[in-house]
mmCIF file with all atom_site columns, C-alpha atoms and ligand atoms in Angstrom:
data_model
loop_
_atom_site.group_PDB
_atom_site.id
_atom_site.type_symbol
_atom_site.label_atom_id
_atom_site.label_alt_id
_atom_site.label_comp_id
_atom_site.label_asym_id
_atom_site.label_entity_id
_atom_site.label_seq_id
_atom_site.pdbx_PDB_ins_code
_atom_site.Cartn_x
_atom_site.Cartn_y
_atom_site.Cartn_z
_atom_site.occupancy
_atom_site.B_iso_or_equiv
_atom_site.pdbx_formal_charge
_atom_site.auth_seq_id
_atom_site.auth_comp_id
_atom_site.auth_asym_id
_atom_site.auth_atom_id
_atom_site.pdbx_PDB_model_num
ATOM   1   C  CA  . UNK M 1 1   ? 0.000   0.000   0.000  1.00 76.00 ? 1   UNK M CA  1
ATOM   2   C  CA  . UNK M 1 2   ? 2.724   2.961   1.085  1.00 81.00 ? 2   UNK M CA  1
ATOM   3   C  CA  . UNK M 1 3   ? 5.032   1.124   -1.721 1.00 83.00 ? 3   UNK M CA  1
ATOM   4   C  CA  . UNK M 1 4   ? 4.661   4.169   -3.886 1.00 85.00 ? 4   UNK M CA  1
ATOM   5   C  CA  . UNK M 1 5   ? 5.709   6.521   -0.744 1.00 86.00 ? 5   UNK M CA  1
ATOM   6   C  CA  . UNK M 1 6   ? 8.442   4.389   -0.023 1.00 90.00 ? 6   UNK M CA  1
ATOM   7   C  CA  . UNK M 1 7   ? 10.487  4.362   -3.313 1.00 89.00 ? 7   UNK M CA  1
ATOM   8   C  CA  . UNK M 1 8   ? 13.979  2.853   -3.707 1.00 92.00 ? 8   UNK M CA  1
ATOM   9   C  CA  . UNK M 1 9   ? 16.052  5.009   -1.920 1.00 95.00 ? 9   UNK M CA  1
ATOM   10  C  CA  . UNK M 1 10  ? 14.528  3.749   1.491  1.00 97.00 ? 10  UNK M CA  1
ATOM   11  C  CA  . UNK M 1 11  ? 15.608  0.597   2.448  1.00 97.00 ? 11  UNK M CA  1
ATOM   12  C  CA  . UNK M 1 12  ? 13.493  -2.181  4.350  1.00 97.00 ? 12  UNK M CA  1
ATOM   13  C  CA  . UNK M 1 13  ? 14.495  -4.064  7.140  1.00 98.00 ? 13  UNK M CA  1
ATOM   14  C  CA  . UNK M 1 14  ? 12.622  -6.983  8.465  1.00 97.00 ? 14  UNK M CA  1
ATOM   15  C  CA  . UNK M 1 15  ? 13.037  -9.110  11.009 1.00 97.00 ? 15  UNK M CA  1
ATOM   16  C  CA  . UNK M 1 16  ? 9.824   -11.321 12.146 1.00 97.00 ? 16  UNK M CA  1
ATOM   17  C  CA  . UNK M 1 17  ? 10.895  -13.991 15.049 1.00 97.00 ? 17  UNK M CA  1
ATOM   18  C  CA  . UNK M 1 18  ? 9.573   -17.835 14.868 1.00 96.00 ? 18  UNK M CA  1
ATOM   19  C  CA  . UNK M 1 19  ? 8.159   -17.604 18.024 1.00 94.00 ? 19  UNK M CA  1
ATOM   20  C  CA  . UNK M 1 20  ? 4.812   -14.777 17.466 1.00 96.00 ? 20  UNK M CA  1
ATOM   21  C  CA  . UNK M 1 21  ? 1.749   -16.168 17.988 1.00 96.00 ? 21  UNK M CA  1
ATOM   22  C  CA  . UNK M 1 22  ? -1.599  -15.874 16.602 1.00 94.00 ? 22  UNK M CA  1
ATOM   23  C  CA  . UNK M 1 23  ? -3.289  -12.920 18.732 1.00 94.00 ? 23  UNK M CA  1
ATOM   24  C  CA  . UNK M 1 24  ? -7.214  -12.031 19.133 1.00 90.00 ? 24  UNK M CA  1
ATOM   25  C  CA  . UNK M 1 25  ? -7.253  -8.871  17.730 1.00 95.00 ? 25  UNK M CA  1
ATOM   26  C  CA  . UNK M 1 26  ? -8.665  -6.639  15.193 1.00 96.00 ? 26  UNK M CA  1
ATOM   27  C  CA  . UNK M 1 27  ? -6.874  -7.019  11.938 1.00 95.00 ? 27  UNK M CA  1
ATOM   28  C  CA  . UNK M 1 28  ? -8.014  -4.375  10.130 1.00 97.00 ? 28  UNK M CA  1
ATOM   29  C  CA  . UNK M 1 29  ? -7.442  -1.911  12.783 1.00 97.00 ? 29  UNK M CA  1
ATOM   30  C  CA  . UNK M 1 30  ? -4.182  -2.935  13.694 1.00 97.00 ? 30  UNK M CA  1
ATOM   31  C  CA  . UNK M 1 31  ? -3.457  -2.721  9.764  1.00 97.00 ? 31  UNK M CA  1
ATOM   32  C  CA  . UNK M 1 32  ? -4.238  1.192   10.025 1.00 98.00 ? 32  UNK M CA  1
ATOM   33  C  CA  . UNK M 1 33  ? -1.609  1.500   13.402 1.00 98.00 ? 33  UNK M CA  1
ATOM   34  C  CA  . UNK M 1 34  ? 0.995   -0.322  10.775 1.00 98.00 ? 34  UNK M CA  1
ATOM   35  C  CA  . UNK M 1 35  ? 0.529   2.131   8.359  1.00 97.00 ? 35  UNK M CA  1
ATOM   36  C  CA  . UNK M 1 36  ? 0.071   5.282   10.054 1.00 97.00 ? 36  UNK M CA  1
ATOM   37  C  CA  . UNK M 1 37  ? 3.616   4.144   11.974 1.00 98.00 ? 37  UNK M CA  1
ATOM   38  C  CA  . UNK M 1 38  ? 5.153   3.676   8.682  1.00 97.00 ? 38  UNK M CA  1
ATOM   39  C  CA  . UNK M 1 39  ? 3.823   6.371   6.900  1.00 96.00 ? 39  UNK M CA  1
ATOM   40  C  CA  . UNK M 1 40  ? 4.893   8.791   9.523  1.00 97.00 ? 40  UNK M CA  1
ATOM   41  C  CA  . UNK M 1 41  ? 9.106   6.683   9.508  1.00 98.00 ? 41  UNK M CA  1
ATOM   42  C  CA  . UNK M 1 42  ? 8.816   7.555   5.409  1.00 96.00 ? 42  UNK M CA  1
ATOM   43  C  CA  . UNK M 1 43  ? 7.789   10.972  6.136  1.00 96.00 ? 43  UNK M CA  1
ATOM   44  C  CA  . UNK M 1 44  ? 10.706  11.462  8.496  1.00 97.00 ? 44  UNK M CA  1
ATOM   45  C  CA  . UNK M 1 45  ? 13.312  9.589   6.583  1.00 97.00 ? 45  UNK M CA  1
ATOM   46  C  CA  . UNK M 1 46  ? 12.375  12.616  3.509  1.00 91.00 ? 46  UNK M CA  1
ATOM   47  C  CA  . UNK M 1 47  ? 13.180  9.986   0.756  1.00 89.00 ? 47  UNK M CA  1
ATOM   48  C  CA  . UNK M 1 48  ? 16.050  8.271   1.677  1.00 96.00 ? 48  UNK M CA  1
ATOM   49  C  CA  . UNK M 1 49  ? 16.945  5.886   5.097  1.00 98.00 ? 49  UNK M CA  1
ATOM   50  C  CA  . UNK M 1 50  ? 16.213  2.591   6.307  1.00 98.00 ? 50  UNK M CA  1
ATOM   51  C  CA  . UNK M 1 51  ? 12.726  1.212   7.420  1.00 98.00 ? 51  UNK M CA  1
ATOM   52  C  CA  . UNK M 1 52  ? 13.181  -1.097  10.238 1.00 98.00 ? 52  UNK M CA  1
ATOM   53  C  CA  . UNK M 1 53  ? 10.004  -3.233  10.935 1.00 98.00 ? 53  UNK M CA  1
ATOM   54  C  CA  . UNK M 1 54  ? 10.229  -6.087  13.891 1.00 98.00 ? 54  UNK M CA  1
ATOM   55  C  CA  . UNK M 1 55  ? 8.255   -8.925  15.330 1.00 98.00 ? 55  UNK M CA  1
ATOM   56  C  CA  . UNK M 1 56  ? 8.421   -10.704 18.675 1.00 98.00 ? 56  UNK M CA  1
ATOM   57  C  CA  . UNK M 1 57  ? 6.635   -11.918 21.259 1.00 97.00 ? 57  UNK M CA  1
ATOM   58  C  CA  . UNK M 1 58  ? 7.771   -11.009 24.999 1.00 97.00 ? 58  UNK M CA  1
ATOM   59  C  CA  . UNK M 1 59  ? 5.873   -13.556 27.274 1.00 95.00 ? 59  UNK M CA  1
ATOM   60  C  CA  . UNK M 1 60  ? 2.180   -12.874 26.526 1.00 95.00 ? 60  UNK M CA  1
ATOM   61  C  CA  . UNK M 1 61  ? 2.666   -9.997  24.506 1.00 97.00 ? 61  UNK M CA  1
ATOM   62  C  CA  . UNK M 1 62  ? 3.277   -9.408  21.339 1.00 98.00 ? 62  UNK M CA  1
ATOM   63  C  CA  . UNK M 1 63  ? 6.076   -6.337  20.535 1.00 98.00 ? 63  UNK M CA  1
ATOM   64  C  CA  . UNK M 1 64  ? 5.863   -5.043  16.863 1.00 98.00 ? 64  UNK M CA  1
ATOM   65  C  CA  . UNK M 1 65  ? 8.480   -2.065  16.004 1.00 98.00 ? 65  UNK M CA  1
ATOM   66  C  CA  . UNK M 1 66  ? 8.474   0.481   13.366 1.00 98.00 ? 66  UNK M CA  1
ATOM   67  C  CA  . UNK M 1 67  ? 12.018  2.073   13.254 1.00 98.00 ? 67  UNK M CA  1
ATOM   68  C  CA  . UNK M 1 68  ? 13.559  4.732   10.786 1.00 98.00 ? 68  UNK M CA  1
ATOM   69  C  CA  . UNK M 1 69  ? 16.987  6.495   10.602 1.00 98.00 ? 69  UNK M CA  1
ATOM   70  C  CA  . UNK M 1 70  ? 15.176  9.882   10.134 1.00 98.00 ? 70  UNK M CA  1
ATOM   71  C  CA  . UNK M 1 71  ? 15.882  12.982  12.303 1.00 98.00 ? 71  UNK M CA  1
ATOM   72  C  CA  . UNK M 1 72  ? 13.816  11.678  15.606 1.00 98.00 ? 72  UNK M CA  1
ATOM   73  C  CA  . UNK M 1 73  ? 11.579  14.042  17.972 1.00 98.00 ? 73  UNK M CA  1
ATOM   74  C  CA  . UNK M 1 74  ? 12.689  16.802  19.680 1.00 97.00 ? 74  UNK M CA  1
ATOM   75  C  CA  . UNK M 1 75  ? 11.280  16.028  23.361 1.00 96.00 ? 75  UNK M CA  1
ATOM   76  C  CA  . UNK M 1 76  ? 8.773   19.178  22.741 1.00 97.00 ? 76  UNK M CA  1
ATOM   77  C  CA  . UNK M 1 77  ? 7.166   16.707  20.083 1.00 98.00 ? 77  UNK M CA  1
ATOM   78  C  CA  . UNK M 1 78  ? 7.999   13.572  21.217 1.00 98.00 ? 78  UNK M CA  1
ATOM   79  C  CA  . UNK M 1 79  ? 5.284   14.644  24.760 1.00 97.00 ? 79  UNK M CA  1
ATOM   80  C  CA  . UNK M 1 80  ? 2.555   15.915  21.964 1.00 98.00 ? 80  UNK M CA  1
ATOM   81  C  CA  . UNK M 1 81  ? 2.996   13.644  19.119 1.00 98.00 ? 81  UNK M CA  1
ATOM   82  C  CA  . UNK M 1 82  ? -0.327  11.374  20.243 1.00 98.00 ? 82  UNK M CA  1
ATOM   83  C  CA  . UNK M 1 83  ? -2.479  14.211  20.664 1.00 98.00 ? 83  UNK M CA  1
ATOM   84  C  CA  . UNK M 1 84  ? -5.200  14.745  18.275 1.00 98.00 ? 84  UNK M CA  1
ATOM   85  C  CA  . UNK M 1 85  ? -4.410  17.324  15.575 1.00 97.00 ? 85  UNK M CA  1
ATOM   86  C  CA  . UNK M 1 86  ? -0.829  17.972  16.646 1.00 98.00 ? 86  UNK M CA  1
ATOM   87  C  CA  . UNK M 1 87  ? 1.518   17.876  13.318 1.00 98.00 ? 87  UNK M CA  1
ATOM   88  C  CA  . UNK M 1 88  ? 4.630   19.268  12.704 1.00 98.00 ? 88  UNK M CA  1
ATOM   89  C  CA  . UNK M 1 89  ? 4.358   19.064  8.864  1.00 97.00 ? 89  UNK M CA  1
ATOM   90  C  CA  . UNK M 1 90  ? 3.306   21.819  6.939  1.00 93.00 ? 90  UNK M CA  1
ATOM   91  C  CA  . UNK M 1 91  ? -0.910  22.777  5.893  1.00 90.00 ? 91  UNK M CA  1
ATOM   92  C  CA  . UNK M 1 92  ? -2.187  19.873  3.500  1.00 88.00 ? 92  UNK M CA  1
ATOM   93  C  CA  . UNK M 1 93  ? 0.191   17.478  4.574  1.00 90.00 ? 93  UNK M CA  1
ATOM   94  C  CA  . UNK M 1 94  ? 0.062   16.364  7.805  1.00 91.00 ? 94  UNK M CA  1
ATOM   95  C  CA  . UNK M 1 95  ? -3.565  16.036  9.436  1.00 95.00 ? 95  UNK M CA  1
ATOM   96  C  CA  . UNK M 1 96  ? -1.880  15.146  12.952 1.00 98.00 ? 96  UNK M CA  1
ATOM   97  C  CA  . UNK M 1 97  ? -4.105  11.959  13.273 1.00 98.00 ? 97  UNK M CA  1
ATOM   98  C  CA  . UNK M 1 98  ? -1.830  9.404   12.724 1.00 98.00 ? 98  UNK M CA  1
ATOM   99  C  CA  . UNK M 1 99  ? -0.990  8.625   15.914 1.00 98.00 ? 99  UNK M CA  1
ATOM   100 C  CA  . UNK M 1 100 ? -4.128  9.604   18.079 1.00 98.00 ? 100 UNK M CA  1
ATOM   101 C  CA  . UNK M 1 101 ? -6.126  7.043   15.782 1.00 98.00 ? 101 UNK M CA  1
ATOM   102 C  CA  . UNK M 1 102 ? -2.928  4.456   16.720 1.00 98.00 ? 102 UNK M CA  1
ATOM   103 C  CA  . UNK M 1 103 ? -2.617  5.329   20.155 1.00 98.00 ? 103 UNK M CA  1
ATOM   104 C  CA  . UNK M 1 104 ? -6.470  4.566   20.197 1.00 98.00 ? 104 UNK M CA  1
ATOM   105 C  CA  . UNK M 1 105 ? -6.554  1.578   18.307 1.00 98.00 ? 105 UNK M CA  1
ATOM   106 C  CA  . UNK M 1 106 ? -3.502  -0.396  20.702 1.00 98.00 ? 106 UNK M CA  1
ATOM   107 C  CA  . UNK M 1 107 ? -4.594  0.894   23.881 1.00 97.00 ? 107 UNK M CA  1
ATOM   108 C  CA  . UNK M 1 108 ? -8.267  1.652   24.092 1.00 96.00 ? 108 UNK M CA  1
ATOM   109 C  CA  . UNK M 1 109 ? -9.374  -1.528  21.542 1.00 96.00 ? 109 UNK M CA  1
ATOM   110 C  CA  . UNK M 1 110 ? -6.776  -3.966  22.157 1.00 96.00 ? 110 UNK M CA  1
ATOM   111 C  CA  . UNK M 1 111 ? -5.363  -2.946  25.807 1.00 96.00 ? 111 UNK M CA  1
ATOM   112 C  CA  . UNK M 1 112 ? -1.700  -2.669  24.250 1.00 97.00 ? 112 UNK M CA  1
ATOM   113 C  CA  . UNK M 1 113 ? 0.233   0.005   24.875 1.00 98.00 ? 113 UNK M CA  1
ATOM   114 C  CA  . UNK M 1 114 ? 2.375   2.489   22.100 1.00 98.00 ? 114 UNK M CA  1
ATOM   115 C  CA  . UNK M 1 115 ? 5.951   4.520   22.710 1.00 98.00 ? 115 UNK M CA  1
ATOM   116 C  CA  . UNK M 1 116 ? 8.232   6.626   20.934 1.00 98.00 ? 116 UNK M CA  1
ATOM   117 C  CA  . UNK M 1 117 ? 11.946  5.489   21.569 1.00 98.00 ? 117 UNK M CA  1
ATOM   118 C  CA  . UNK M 1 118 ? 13.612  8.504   19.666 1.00 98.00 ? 118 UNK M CA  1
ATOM   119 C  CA  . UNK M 1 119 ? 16.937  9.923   19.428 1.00 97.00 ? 119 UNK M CA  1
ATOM   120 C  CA  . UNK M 1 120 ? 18.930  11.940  16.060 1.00 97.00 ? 120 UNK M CA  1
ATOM   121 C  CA  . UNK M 1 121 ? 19.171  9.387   13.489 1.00 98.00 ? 121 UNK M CA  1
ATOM   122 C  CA  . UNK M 1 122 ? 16.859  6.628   14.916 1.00 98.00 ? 122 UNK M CA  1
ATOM   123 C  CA  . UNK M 1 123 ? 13.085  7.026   15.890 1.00 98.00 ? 123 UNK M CA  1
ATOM   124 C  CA  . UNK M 1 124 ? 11.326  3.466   17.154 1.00 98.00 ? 124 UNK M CA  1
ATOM   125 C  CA  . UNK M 1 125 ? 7.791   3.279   17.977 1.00 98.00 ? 125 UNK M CA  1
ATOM   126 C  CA  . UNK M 1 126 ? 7.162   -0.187  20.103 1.00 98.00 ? 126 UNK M CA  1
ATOM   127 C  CA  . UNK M 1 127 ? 3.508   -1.408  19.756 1.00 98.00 ? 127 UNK M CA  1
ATOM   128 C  CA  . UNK M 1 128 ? 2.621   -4.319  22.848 1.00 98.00 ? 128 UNK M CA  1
ATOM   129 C  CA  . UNK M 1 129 ? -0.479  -6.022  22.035 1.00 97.00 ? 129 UNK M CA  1
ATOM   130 C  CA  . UNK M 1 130 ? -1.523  -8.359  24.524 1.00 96.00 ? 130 UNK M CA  1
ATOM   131 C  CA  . UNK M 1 131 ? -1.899  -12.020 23.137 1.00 95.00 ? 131 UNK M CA  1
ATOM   132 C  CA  . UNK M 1 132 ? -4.918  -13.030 25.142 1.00 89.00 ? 132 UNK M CA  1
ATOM   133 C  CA  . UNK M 1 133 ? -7.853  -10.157 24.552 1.00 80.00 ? 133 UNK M CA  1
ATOM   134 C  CA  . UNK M 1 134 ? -10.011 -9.769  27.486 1.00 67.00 ? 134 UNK M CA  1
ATOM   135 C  CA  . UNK M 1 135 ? -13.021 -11.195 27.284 1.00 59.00 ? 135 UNK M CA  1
ATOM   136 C  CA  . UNK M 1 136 ? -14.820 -10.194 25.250 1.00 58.00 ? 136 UNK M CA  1
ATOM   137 C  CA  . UNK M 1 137 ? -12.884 -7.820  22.908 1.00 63.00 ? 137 UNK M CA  1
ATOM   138 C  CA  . UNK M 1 138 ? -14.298 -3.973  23.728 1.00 65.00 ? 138 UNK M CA  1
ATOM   139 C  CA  . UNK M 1 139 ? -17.357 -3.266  21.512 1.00 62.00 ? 139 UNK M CA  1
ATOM   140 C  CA  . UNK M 1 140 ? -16.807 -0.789  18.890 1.00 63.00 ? 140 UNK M CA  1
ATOM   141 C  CA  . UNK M 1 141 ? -17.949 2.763   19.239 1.00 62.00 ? 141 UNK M CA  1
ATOM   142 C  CA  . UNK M 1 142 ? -19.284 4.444   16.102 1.00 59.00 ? 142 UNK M CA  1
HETATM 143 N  N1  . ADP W 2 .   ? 8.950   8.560   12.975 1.00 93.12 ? 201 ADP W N1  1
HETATM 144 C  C1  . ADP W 2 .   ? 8.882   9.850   13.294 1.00 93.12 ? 201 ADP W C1  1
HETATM 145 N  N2  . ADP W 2 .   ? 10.001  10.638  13.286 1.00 93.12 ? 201 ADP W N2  1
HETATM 146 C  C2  . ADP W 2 .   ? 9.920   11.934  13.626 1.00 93.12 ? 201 ADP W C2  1
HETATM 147 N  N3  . ADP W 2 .   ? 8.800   12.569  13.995 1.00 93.12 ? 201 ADP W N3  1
HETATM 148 C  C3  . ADP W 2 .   ? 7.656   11.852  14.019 1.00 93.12 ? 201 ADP W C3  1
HETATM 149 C  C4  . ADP W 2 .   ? 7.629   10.458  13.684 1.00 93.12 ? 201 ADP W C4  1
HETATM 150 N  N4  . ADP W 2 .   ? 6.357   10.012  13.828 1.00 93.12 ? 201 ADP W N4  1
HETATM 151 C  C5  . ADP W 2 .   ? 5.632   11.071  14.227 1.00 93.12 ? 201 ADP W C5  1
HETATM 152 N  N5  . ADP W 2 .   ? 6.389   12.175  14.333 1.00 93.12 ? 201 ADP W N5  1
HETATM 153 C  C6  . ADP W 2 .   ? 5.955   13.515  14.776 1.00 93.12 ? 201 ADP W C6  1
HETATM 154 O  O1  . ADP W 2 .   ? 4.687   13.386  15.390 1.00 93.12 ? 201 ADP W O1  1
HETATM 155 C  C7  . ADP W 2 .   ? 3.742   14.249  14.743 1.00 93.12 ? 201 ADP W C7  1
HETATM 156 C  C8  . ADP W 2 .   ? 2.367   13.642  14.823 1.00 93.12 ? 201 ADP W C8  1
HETATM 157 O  O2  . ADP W 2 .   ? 2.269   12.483  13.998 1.00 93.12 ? 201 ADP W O2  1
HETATM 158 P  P1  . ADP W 2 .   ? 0.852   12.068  13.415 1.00 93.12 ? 201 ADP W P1  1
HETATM 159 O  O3  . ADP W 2 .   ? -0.130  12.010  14.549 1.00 93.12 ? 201 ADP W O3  1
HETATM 160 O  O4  . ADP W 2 .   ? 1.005   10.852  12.597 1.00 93.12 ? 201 ADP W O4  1
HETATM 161 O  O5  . ADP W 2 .   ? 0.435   13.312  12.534 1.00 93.12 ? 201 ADP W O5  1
HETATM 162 P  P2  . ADP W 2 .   ? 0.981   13.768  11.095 1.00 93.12 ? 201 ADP W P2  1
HETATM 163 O  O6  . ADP W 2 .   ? 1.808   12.654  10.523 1.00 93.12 ? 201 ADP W O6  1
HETATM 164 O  O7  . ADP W 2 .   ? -0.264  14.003  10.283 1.00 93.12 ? 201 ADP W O7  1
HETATM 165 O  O8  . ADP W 2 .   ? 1.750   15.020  11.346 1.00 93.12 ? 201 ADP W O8  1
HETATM 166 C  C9  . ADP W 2 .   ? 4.305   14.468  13.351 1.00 93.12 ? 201 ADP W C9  1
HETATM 167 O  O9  . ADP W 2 .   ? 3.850   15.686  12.786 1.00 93.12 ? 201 ADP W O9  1
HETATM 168 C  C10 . ADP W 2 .   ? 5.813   14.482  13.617 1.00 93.12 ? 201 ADP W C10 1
HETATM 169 O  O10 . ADP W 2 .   ? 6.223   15.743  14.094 1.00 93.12 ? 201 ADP W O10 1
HETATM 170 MG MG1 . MG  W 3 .   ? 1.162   10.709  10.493 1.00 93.12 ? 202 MG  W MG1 1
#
């Protein structure tokens, strides 16, 4: 999907251990946290860095990273970046929802929990999704 955004100057890393295991969880919304995290590493990198996306499981939890080699977060940002309609990019480009929709998704639907590990030259953002859902998953709110 973000293939086009990515281009060939940004290099992908992957490293998925053996040992994940299936999770109750919503796929669909955890596909948007995936993409919003990556989309906001391509953004940073401007063009040209390395993509770093990790699997593993941490006793029952489940750790996915998005990493990038871009600039990182001031601290300033780094304390605002999950609130709604904060964006550091310019008018048109940046709606600053990315990561208040992600932070919602991991924490308030699955009971996971998101931070930003971020320093000049290497941002990661850690998603821990719980492998066992409460019972029963929360119901959606429209
Ligand atoms: N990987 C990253 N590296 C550097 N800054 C980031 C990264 N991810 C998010 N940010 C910062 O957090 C802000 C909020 O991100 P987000 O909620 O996705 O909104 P948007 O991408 O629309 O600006 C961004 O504007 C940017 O300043
Ligand atoms: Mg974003």
């Amino acid at each position: 999907m973000l293939g086009h955004k990515i281009g060939d100057r940004i290099e992908i890393v992957r490293y998925y251990s053996a040992d994940v295991p299936q999770i109750d969880a919503y796929a669909g919304e955890l596909n948007q946290v995936w993409t919003n995290l990556i989309d906001n590493a391509v953004d940073a990198m401007d063009g040209a860095g390395t993509l770093r996306v990790s699997t593993r499981a941490d006793r029952d939890v489940v750790v996915v990273e998005i990493g990038d080699s871009g600039p990182g977060m001031p601290p300033a940002v780094a304390t605002r970046a999950f609130e709604a309609f904060y964006t550091t990019k310019e008018v048109g480009k940046g709606t600053g929802l990315g990561l208040d929709i992600a932070r919602r998704i991991v924490v308030d639907r699955h009971g996971g929990t998101i931070n930003i590990d971020s320093r000049p030259g290497e941002t990661v953002l850690r998603v821990r999704i719980p492998v066992r859902a409460h019972d029963p998953l929360p119901r959606a709110v429209t």
